[in-house]
Every structure is written in C-alpha cells, then in structure tokens.
Amino acid sequence: MTTKNELTKKSDKELTAAITEAQLKLKQLRISHAGGKLKNVREMSVVRKDIARAKTALSMRGQQK
C-alpha cells in the first residue's frame, strides 16, 4: 500500500511506471482469482486503490501546472 507522501516524492515517469506495473499485477490477480488459485482476494482491492491513488496524484500535478 502506497501513501500520499510516497507518491508526492515520485516523478511523473515513476508514477506512470507504477500505474502500469500495478495494472499488470491486477490483471494477474484477476486471472488467479478466476482460476481459483488466489487465496487473498482483498489484495485485488488494495491494488485497485493503489492505482487510483497514483492516478489522482498524477492528475493533481497536471492541474497545478
């Protein structure tokens, strides 16, 4: 789980890379869940929220400029 402070310290490129990485992880989690192999279903929710936090931080930077 990422915090607001961690996200503000990252550059735009790092945030974009983090979003892409989290989206790939979420895709893998969904496949595992569909196959019945995922034990911690809450992890999908955490990853979705991390993606939203990163996108919000990126969006806020765009509005400030």
CSV table of N, CA and C in Angstrom, one decimal:
chain,number,residue,atom,x,y,z
A,1,MET,N,0.8,-1.2,0.0
A,1,MET,CA,0.0,0.0,0.0
A,1,MET,C,0.9,1.2,0.0
A,2,THR,N,0.6,2.1,-0.9
A,2,THR,CA,1.4,3.3,-1.0
A,2,THR,C,0.7,4.5,-0.3
A,3,THR,N,1.5,5.4,0.2
A,3,THR,CA,1.0,6.5,1.0
A,3,THR,C,1.1,7.8,0.1
A,4,LYS,N,0.4,8.8,0.6
A,4,LYS,CA,0.4,10.0,-0.1
A,4,LYS,C,1.8,10.6,-0.2
A,5,ASN,N,2.6,10.5,0.9
A,5,ASN,CA,3.9,11.1,0.9
A,5,ASN,C,4.8,10.4,-0.1
A,6,GLU,N,4.7,9.1,-0.2
A,6,GLU,CA,5.5,8.3,-1.2
A,6,GLU,C,5.2,8.7,-2.6
A,7,LEU,N,3.9,9.0,-2.9
A,7,LEU,CA,3.5,9.4,-4.2
A,7,LEU,C,4.0,10.8,-4.6
A,8,THR,N,4.0,11.7,-3.6
A,8,THR,CA,4.4,13.1,-3.9
A,8,THR,C,5.9,13.2,-4.2
A,9,LYS,N,6.6,12.2,-3.7
A,9,LYS,CA,8.1,12.2,-3.9
A,9,LYS,C,8.5,11.7,-5.2
A,10,LYS,N,7.6,10.9,-5.9
A,10,LYS,CA,7.9,10.3,-7.2
A,10,LYS,C,7.7,11.3,-8.3
A,11,SER,N,8.5,11.1,-9.4
A,11,SER,CA,8.4,11.9,-10.6
A,11,SER,C,7.2,11.4,-11.4
A,12,ASP,N,6.8,12.1,-12.4
A,12,ASP,CA,5.7,11.7,-13.3
A,12,ASP,C,6.0,10.4,-14.0
A,13,LYS,N,7.2,10.2,-14.4
A,13,LYS,CA,7.6,8.9,-15.1
A,13,LYS,C,7.5,7.8,-14.1
A,14,GLU,N,7.9,8.0,-12.9
A,14,GLU,CA,7.9,6.9,-11.9
A,14,GLU,C,6.4,6.6,-11.6
A,15,LEU,N,5.6,7.6,-11.5
A,15,LEU,CA,4.2,7.3,-11.2
A,15,LEU,C,3.5,6.6,-12.4
A,16,THR,N,3.8,6.9,-13.6
A,16,THR,CA,3.3,6.2,-14.8
A,16,THR,C,3.8,4.8,-14.8
A,17,ALA,N,5.0,4.6,-14.5
A,17,ALA,CA,5.5,3.2,-14.4
A,17,ALA,C,4.9,2.4,-13.3
A,18,ALA,N,4.6,3.0,-12.2
A,18,ALA,CA,4.0,2.4,-11.0
A,18,ALA,C,2.5,2.0,-11.4
A,19,ILE,N,1.9,2.9,-12.1
A,19,ILE,CA,0.5,2.6,-12.5
A,19,ILE,C,0.5,1.4,-13.5
A,20,THR,N,1.4,1.4,-14.5
A,20,THR,CA,1.4,0.3,-15.4
A,20,THR,C,1.7,-1.0,-14.7
A,21,GLU,N,2.7,-1.0,-13.8
A,21,GLU,CA,3.1,-2.2,-13.1
A,21,GLU,C,1.9,-2.7,-12.2
A,22,ALA,N,1.2,-1.8,-11.6
A,22,ALA,CA,0.0,-2.2,-10.7
A,22,ALA,C,-1.1,-2.8,-11.6
A,23,GLN,N,-1.3,-2.2,-12.8
A,23,GLN,CA,-2.3,-2.7,-13.7
A,23,GLN,C,-2.0,-4.1,-14.1
A,24,LEU,N,-0.8,-4.4,-14.4
A,24,LEU,CA,-0.4,-5.8,-14.8
A,24,LEU,C,-0.6,-6.7,-13.6
A,25,LYS,N,-0.2,-6.3,-12.4
A,25,LYS,CA,-0.4,-7.1,-11.2
A,25,LYS,C,-1.9,-7.4,-11.0
A,26,LEU,N,-2.7,-6.4,-11.2
A,26,LEU,CA,-4.2,-6.6,-11.0
A,26,LEU,C,-4.7,-7.6,-12.1
A,27,LYS,N,-4.2,-7.5,-13.3
A,27,LYS,CA,-4.6,-8.5,-14.3
A,27,LYS,C,-4.2,-9.9,-13.9
A,28,GLN,N,-3.0,-10.1,-13.4
A,28,GLN,CA,-2.6,-11.4,-12.9
A,28,GLN,C,-3.5,-11.9,-11.7
A,29,LEU,N,-3.8,-11.0,-10.9
A,29,LEU,CA,-4.6,-11.3,-9.7
A,29,LEU,C,-6.0,-11.8,-10.2
A,30,ARG,N,-6.6,-11.1,-11.2
A,30,ARG,CA,-7.9,-11.4,-11.7
A,30,ARG,C,-7.9,-12.8,-12.3
A,31,ILE,N,-6.8,-13.1,-13.1
A,31,ILE,CA,-6.7,-14.4,-13.7
A,31,ILE,C,-6.6,-15.5,-12.6
A,32,SER,N,-5.8,-15.2,-11.6
A,32,SER,CA,-5.6,-16.2,-10.5
A,32,SER,C,-7.0,-16.4,-9.8
A,33,HIS,N,-7.7,-15.3,-9.6
A,33,HIS,CA,-9.0,-15.4,-8.9
A,33,HIS,C,-10.0,-16.2,-9.7
A,34,ALA,N,-10.0,-16.0,-11.0
A,34,ALA,CA,-10.9,-16.8,-11.9
A,34,ALA,C,-10.5,-18.3,-11.9
A,35,GLY,N,-9.3,-18.6,-11.7
A,35,GLY,CA,-8.8,-19.9,-11.7
A,35,GLY,C,-8.9,-20.6,-10.4
A,36,GLY,N,-9.3,-19.8,-9.4
A,36,GLY,CA,-9.5,-20.4,-8.0
A,36,GLY,C,-8.2,-20.5,-7.3
A,37,LYS,N,-7.1,-19.9,-7.7
A,37,LYS,CA,-5.8,-20.1,-7.1
A,37,LYS,C,-5.5,-18.9,-6.1
A,38,LEU,N,-6.3,-17.8,-6.1
A,38,LEU,CA,-6.0,-16.7,-5.3
A,38,LEU,C,-6.5,-16.9,-3.9
A,39,LYS,N,-5.7,-16.8,-2.9
A,39,LYS,CA,-6.1,-17.1,-1.5
A,39,LYS,C,-6.5,-15.8,-0.8
A,40,ASN,N,-5.8,-14.6,-1.1
A,40,ASN,CA,-6.2,-13.4,-0.5
A,40,ASN,C,-6.9,-12.5,-1.5
A,41,VAL,N,-8.2,-12.5,-1.5
A,41,VAL,CA,-9.0,-11.8,-2.5
A,41,VAL,C,-8.9,-10.2,-2.2
A,42,ARG,N,-8.7,-9.9,-1.0
A,42,ARG,CA,-8.6,-8.5,-0.6
A,42,ARG,C,-7.4,-7.8,-1.3
A,43,GLU,N,-6.4,-8.5,-1.7
A,43,GLU,CA,-5.3,-7.9,-2.4
A,43,GLU,C,-5.7,-7.2,-3.7
A,44,MET,N,-6.7,-7.7,-4.4
A,44,MET,CA,-7.2,-7.1,-5.6
A,44,MET,C,-7.7,-5.7,-5.3
A,45,SER,N,-8.4,-5.5,-4.2
A,45,SER,CA,-8.9,-4.2,-3.7
A,45,SER,C,-7.8,-3.3,-3.4
A,46,VAL,N,-6.8,-3.8,-2.7
A,46,VAL,CA,-5.6,-2.9,-2.4
A,46,VAL,C,-4.9,-2.4,-3.6
A,47,VAL,N,-4.7,-3.3,-4.6
A,47,VAL,CA,-4.1,-2.9,-5.8
A,47,VAL,C,-4.9,-1.8,-6.6
A,48,ARG,N,-6.2,-2.1,-6.7
A,48,ARG,CA,-7.1,-1.1,-7.3
A,48,ARG,C,-7.0,0.3,-6.7
A,49,LYS,N,-7.0,0.3,-5.4
A,49,LYS,CA,-6.9,1.6,-4.6
A,49,LYS,C,-5.5,2.2,-4.8
A,50,ASP,N,-4.5,1.4,-4.9
A,50,ASP,CA,-3.1,2.0,-5.2
A,50,ASP,C,-3.1,2.6,-6.6
A,51,ILE,N,-3.7,2.0,-7.6
A,51,ILE,CA,-3.8,2.6,-8.9
A,51,ILE,C,-4.5,3.9,-8.9
A,52,ALA,N,-5.6,3.9,-8.1
A,52,ALA,CA,-6.4,5.2,-8.1
A,52,ALA,C,-5.6,6.3,-7.4
A,53,ARG,N,-4.9,5.9,-6.3
A,53,ARG,CA,-4.1,7.0,-5.6
A,53,ARG,C,-3.0,7.5,-6.6
A,54,ALA,N,-2.4,6.7,-7.3
A,54,ALA,CA,-1.3,7.1,-8.2
A,54,ALA,C,-1.9,8.0,-9.3
A,55,LYS,N,-3.0,7.6,-9.9
A,55,LYS,CA,-3.7,8.4,-10.9
A,55,LYS,C,-4.1,9.7,-10.4
A,56,THR,N,-4.6,9.8,-9.2
A,56,THR,CA,-5.1,11.0,-8.6
A,56,THR,C,-3.9,11.9,-8.4
A,57,ALA,N,-2.8,11.4,-7.9
A,57,ALA,CA,-1.6,12.2,-7.7
A,57,ALA,C,-1.1,12.8,-9.0
A,58,LEU,N,-1.1,12.0,-10.0
A,58,LEU,CA,-0.6,12.4,-11.3
A,58,LEU,C,-1.6,13.5,-11.9
A,59,SER,N,-2.9,13.3,-11.7
A,59,SER,CA,-3.9,14.3,-12.1
A,59,SER,C,-3.7,15.6,-11.4
A,60,MET,N,-3.5,15.6,-10.1
A,60,MET,CA,-3.3,16.8,-9.3
A,60,MET,C,-2.1,17.6,-9.7
A,61,ARG,N,-1.1,16.9,-10.1
A,61,ARG,CA,0.1,17.6,-10.6
A,61,ARG,C,-0.2,18.4,-11.9
A,62,GLY,N,-1.0,17.8,-12.8
A,62,GLY,CA,-1.4,18.4,-14.0
A,62,GLY,C,-2.2,19.6,-13.8
A,63,GLN,N,-3.0,19.6,-12.8
A,63,GLN,CA,-3.9,20.8,-12.5
A,63,GLN,C,-3.1,21.9,-11.9
A,64,GLN,N,-2.0,21.6,-11.2
A,64,GLN,CA,-1.2,22.6,-10.5
A,64,GLN,C,-0.3,23.4,-11.5
A,65,LYS,N,0.0,22.8,-12.6
A,65,LYS,CA,0.9,23.4,-13.6
A,65,LYS,C,0.2,24.4,-14.5
